[in-house]
Tab-separated table of N, CA, C and O in Angstrom:
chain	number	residue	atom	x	y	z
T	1	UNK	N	0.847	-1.195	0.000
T	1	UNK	CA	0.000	0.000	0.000
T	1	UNK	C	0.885	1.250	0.000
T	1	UNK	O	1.685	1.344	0.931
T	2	UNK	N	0.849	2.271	-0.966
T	2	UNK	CA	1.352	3.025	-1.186
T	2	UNK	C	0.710	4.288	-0.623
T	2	UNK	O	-0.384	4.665	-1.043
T	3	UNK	N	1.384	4.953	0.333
T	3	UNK	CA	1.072	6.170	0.942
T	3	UNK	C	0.751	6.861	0.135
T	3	UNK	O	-0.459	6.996	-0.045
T	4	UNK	N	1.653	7.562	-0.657
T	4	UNK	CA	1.619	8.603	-1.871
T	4	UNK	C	0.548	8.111	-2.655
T	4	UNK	O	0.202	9.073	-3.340
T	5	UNK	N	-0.094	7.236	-2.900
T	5	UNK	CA	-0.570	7.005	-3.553
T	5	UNK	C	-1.600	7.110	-3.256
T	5	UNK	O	-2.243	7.884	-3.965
T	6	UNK	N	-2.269	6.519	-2.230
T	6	UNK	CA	-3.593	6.712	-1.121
T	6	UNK	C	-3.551	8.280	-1.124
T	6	UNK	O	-3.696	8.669	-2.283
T	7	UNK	N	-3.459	8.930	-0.573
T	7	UNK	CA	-2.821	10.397	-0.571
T	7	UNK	C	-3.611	11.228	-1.635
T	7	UNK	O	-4.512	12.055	-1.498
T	8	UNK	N	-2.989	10.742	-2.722
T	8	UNK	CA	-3.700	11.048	-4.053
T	8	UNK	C	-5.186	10.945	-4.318
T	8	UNK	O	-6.148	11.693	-4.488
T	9	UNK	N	-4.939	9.814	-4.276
T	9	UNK	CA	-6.745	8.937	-4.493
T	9	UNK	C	-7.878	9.305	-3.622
T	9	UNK	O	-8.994	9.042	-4.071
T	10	UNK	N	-7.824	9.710	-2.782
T	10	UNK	CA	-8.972	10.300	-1.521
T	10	UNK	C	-8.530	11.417	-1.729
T	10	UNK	O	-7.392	11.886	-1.720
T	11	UNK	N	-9.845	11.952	-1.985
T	11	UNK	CA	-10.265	13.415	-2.290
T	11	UNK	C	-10.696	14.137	-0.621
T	11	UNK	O	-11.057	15.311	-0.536
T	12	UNK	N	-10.611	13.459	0.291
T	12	UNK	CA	-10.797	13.840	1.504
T	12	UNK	C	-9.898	13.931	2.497
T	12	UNK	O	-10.150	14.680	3.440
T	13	UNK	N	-8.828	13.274	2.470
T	13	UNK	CA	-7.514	13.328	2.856
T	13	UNK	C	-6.712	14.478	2.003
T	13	UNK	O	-6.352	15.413	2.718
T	14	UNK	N	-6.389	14.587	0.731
T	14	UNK	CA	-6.477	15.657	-0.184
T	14	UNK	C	-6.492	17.069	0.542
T	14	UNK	O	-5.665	17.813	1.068
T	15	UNK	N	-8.060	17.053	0.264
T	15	UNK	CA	-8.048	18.336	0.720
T	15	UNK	C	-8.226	18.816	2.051
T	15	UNK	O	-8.460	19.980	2.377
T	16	UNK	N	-8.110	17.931	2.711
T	16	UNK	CA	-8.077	18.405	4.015
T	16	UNK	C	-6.047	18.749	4.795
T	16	UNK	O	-5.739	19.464	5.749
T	17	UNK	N	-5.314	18.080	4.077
T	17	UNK	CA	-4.205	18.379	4.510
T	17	UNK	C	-4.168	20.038	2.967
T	17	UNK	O	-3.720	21.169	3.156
T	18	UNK	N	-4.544	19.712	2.187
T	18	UNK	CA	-4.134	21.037	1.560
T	18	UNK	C	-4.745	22.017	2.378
T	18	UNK	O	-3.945	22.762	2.945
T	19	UNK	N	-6.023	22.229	2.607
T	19	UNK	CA	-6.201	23.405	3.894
T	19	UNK	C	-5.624	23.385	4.942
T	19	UNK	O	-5.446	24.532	5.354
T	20	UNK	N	-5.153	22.466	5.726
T	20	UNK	CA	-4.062	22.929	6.781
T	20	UNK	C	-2.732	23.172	5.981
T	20	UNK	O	-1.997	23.920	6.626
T	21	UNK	N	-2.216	22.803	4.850
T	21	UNK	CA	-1.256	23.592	4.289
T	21	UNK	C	-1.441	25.557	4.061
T	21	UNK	O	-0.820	26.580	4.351
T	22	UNK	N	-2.552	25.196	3.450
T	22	UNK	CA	-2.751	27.338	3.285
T	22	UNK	C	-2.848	27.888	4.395
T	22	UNK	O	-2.532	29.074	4.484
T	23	UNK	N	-3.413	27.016	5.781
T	23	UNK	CA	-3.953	28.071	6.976
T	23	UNK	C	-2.476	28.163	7.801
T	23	UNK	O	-2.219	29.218	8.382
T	24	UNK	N	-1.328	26.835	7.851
T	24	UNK	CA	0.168	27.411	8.387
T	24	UNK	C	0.176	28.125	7.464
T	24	UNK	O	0.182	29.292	7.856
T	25	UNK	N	0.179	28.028	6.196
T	25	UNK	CA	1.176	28.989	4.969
T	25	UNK	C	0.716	30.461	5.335
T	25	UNK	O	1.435	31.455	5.233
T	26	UNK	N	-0.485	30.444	5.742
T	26	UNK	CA	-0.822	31.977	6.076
T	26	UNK	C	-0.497	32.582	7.489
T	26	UNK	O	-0.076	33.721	7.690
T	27	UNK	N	-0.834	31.371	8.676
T	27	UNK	CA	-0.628	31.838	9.971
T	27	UNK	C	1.422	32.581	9.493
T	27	UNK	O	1.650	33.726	9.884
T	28	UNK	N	2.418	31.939	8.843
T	28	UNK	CA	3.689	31.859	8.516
T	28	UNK	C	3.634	33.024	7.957
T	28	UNK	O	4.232	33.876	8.614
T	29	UNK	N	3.066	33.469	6.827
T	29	UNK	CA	3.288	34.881	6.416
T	29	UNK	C	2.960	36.257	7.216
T	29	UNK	O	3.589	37.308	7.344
T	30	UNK	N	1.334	35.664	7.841
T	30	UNK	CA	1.313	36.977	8.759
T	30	UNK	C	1.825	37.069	9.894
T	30	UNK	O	1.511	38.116	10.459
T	31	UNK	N	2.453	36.441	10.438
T	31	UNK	CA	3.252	36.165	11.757
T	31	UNK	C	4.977	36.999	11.144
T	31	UNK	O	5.532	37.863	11.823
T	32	UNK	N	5.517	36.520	9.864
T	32	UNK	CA	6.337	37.147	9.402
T	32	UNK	C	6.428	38.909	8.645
T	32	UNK	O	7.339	39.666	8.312
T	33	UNK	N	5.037	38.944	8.642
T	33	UNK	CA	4.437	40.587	8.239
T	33	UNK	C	4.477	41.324	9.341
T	33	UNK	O	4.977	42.447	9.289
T	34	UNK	N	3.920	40.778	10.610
T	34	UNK	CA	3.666	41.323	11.756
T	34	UNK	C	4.900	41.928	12.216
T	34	UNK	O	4.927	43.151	12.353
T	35	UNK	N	6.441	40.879	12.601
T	35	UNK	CA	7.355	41.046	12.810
T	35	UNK	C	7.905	41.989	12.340
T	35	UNK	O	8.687	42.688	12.985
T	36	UNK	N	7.458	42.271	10.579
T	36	UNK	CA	8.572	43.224	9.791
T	36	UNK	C	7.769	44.681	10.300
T	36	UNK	O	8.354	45.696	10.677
T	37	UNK	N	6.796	44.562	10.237
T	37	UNK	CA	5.383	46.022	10.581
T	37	UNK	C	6.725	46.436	11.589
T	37	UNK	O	7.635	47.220	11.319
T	38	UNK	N	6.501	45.557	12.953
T	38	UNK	CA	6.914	46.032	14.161
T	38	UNK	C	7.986	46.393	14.255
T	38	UNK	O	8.008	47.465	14.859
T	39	UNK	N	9.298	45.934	13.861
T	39	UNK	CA	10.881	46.054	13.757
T	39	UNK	C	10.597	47.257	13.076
T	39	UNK	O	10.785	48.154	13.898
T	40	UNK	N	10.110	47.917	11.600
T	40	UNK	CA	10.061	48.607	11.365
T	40	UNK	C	9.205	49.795	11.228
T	40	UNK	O	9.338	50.659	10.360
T	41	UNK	N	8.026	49.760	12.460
T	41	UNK	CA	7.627	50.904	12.548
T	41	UNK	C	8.719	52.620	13.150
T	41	UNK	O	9.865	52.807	13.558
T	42	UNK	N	7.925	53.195	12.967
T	42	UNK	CA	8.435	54.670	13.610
T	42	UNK	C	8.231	55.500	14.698
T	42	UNK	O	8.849	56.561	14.789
């Protein structure tokens, strides 16, 4: 049984790790926006 492969084939496994991929990918950017705001406010 091939992980990657299962992985693929379920459309519910799918997309459920791709939305926890975008929601770190985003918590990661605005956490890194926040930082730059703050270091470089005035």
């Amino acid at each position: 049984m091939n992980v990657w492969q299962e992985f693929l084939n379920d459309p519910v496994i799918f997309i459920s790790f791709t939305g926890l991929a975008l929601v770190i990918g985003l918590c990661l950017f605005y956490a890194g926006y926040f930082l730059y705001k703050t270091s470089n406010a005035e």
